[in-house]
Short mmCIF file of C-alpha atoms in Angstrom, two decimals:
data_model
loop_
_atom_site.label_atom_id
_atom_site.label_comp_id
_atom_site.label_asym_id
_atom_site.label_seq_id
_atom_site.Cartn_x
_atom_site.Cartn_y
_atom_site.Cartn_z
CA UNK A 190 0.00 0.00 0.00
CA UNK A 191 1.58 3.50 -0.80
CA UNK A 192 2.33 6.21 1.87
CA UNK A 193 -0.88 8.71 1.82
CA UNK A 194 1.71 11.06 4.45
CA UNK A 195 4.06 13.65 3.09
CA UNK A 196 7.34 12.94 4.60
CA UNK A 197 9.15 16.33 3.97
CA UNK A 198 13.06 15.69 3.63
CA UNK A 199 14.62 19.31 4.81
CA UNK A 200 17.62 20.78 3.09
CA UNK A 201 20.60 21.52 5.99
CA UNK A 202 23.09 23.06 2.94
CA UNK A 203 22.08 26.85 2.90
CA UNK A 204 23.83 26.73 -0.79
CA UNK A 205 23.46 22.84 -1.81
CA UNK A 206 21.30 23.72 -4.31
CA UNK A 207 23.84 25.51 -6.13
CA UNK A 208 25.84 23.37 -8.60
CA UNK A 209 27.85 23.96 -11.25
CA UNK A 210 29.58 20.75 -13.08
CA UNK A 211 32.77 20.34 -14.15
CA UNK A 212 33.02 21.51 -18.16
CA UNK A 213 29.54 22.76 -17.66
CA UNK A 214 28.85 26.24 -18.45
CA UNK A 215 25.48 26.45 -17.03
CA UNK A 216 24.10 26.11 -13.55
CA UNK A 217 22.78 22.21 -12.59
CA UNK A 218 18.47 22.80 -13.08
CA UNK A 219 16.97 22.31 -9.59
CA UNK A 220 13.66 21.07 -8.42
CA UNK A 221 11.51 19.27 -5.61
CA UNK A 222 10.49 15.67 -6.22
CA UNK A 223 7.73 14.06 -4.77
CA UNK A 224 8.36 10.17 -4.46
CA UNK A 225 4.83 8.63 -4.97
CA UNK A 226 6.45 5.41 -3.29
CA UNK A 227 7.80 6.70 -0.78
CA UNK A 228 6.13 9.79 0.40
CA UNK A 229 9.05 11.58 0.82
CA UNK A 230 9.28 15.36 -0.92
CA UNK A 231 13.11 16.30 -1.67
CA UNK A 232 14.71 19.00 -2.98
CA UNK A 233 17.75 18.53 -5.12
CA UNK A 234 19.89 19.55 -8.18
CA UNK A 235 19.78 17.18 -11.73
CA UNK A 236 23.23 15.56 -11.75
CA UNK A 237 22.46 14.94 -15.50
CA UNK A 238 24.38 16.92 -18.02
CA UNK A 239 22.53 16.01 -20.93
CA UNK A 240 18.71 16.44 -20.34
CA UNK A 241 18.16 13.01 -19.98
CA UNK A 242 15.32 11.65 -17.08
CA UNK A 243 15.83 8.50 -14.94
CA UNK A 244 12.93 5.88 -15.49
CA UNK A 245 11.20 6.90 -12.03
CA UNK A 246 10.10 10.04 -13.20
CA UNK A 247 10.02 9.30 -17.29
CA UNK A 248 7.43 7.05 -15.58
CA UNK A 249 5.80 8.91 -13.68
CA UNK A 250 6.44 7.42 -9.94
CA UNK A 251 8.90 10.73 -9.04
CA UNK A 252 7.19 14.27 -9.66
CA UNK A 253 9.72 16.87 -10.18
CA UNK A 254 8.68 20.80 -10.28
CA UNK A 255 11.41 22.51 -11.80
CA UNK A 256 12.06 25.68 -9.31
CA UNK A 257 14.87 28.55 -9.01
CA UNK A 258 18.47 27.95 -7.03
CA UNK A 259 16.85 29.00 -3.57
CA UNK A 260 18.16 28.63 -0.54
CA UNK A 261 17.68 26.05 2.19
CA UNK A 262 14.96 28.20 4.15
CA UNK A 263 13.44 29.15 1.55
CA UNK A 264 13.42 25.74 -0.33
CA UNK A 265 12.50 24.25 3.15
CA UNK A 266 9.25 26.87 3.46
CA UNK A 267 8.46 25.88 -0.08
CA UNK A 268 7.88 22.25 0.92
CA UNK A 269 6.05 22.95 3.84
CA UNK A 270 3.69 24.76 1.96
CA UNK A 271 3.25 22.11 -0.82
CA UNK A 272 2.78 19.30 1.51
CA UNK A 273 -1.28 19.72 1.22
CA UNK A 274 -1.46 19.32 -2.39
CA UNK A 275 1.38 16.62 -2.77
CA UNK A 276 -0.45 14.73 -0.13
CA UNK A 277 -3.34 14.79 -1.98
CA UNK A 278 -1.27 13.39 -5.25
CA UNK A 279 -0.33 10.25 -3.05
CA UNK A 280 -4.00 9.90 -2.58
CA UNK A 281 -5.61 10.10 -6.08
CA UNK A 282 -2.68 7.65 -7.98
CA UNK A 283 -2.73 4.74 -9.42
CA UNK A 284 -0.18 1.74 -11.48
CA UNK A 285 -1.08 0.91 -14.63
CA UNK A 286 0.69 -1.09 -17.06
CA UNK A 287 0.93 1.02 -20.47
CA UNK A 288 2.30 -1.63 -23.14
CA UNK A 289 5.52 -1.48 -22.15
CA UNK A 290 5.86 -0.07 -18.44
CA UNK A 291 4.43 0.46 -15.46
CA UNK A 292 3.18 3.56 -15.13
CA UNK A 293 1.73 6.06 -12.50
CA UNK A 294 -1.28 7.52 -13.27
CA UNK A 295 -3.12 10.88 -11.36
CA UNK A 296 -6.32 11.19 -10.90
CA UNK A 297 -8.37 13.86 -11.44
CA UNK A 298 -8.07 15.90 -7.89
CA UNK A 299 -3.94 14.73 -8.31
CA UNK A 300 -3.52 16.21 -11.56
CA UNK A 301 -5.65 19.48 -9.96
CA UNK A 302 -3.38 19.41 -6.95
CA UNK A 303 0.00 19.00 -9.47
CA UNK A 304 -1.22 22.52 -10.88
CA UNK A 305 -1.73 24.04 -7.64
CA UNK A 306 2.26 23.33 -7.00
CA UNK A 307 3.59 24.31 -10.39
CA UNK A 308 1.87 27.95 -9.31
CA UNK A 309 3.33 27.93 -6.22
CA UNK A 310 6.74 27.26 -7.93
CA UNK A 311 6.69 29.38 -10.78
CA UNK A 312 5.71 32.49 -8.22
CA UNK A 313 7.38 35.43 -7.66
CA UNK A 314 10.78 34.61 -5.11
CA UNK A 315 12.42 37.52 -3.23
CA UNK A 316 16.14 37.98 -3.70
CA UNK A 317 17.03 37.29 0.22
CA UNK A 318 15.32 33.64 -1.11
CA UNK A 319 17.25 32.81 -3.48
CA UNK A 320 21.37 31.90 -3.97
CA UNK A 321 23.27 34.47 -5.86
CA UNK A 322 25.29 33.14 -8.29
CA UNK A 323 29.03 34.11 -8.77
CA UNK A 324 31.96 33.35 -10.80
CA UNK A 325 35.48 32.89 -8.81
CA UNK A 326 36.76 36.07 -9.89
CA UNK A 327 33.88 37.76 -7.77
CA UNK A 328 33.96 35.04 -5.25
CA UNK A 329 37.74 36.20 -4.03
CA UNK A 330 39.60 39.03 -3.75
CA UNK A 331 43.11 39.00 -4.02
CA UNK A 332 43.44 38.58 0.22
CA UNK A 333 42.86 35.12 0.85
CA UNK A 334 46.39 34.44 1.87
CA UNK A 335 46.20 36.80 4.64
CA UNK A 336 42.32 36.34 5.35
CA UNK A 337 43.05 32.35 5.29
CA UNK A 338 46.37 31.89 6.79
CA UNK A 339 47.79 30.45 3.84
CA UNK A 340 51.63 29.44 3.40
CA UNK A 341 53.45 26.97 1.62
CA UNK A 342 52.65 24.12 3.29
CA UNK A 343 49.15 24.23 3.74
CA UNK A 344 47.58 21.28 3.42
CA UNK A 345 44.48 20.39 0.64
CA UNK A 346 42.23 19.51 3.11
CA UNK A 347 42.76 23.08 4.83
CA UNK A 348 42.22 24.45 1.37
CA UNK A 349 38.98 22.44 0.70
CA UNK A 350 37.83 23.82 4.35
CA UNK A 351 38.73 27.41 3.36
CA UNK A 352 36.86 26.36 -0.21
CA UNK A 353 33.35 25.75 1.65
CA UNK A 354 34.01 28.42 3.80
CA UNK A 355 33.82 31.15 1.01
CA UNK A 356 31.41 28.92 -1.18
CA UNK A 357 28.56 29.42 1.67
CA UNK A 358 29.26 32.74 2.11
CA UNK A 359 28.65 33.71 -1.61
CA UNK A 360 27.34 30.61 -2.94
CA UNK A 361 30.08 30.63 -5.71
CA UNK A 362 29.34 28.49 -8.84
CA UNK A 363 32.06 25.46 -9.80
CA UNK A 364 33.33 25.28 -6.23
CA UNK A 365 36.02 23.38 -7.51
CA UNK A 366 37.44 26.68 -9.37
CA UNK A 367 37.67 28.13 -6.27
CA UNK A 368 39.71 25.50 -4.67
CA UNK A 369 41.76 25.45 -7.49
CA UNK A 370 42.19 29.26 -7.43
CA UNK A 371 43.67 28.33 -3.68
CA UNK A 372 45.80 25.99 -4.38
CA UNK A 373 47.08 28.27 -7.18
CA UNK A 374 47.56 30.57 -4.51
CA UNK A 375 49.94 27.94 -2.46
CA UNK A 376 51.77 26.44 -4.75
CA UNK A 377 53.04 30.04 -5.83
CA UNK A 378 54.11 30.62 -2.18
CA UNK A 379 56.05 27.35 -2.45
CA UNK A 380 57.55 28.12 -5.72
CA UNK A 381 59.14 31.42 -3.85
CA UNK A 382 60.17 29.40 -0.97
CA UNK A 383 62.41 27.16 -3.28
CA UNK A 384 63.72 29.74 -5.55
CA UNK A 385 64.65 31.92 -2.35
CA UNK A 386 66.21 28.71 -0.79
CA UNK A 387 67.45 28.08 -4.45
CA UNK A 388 69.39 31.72 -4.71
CA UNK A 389 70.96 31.29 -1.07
CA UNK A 390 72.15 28.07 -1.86
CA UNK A 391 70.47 25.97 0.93
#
C-alpha cells in the first residue's frame, strides 16, 4: 500500500542547491520531487548533463517541479507549503501497465493538486530567497592568503575547508574553481620558498 503522508526531507546546505559541473557552463536545473512510493518530498539539483530523465520520473512514480536555485529556508518553506497538495497526489494515484511499463497515473483531484504546485513554484521569489550566483573572480579578492592563513605548506584539506568556507558565504558556482584558485595561490608561495632557498644556496 503506498504512503498517503508527506514525509518532507529538509535541506541543511544553505547553498546545496547551487551546482555547477565540471566543463559545464550552465548552472545544474533544480527542483523538488515528490516520491509517490515513498512519500518523501526532496529537494535537489539534476546531476544529469545532458537532459536526460531517470525511469522513475520518465514514468511517472517521481514528480519533479522545476524551481529557481533558492536557498535552504526558503526551499525548506516551499515544501512545507506544498505538503497539502502533494499529499493529496499520493492519494488520487494509481499503477497501470501502459504496453511497455508500469506507469503512474493521477487522478483527477492529483492532476488538480499538481497545478496548484507548479503555481506555487513558478511564483514570484524575493532575492534574500534565493542563492546568488558568482563566478570565482567575484567570489575572491586577491586577500585570501592573509584572510586564510595560507603558506606553503598548507595542506588540501585546509584548502577544501577554506573552499566551503567562502562557497557558503557567496554561494560561488564550480566550487572546484575556487579551490583550485587556492591551491594556485599555495603552490606560488612554495615556488618562492624554493627559488629563495634556491638563490641562497640551501
Amino acid at each position: 500500500m503506498n504512503p498517503t503522508t508527506v514525509t518532507i526531507v529538509e535541506l541543511d546546505d544553505p547553498t546545496g542547491l547551487c551546482r555547477h559541473l565540471l566543463d559545464e557552463i550552465r548552472q545544474q536545473p533544480v527542483y523538488v520531487a515528490l516520491d509517490l512510493h515513498s512519500g518523501r518530498l526532496t529537494a535537489d539539483y539534476d546531476a544529469a548533463v545532458d537532459g536526460a530523465r531517470p525511469p522513475v520520473v520518465a514514468e511517472g512514480f517521481e514528480r519533479r517541479y522545476t524551481i529557481p536555485v533558492l536557498t535552504a529556508d526558503a526551499v525548506n518553506a516551499l515544501m512545507a507549503e506544498i505538503a497539502s497538495p502533494t499529499a493529496r497526489i499520493l492519494a488520487d494515484w494509481e499503477q497501470r501497465w501502459d504496453g511497455n511499463n508500469l506507469v503512474a497515473v493521477l487522478g483527477d483531484d492529483a492532476r488538480a493538486a499538481e497545478e496548484e504546485i507548479k503555481t506555487l513554484v513558478d511564483g514570484e521569489w524575493a532575492p534574500n530567497q534565493k542563492v546568488a550566483v558568482w563566478d570565482v573572480d567575484a567570489a575572491t579578492n586577491g586577500d585570501e592568503i592573509e584572510e586564510y592563513g595560507i603558506t606553503a605548506t598548507t595542506t588540501d584539506a585546509r584548502l577544501d575547508e577554506i573552499e566551503e568556507q567562502i562557497r557558503v558565504s557567496m554561494a560561488t558556482t564550480g566550487e572546484g574553481d575556487v579551490v583550485a584558485y587556492l591551491r594556485r595561490l599555495r603552490d606560488d608561495l612554495k615556488a618562492e620558498a624554493e627559488d629563495t632557498n634556491g638563490a641562497n644556496g640551501e
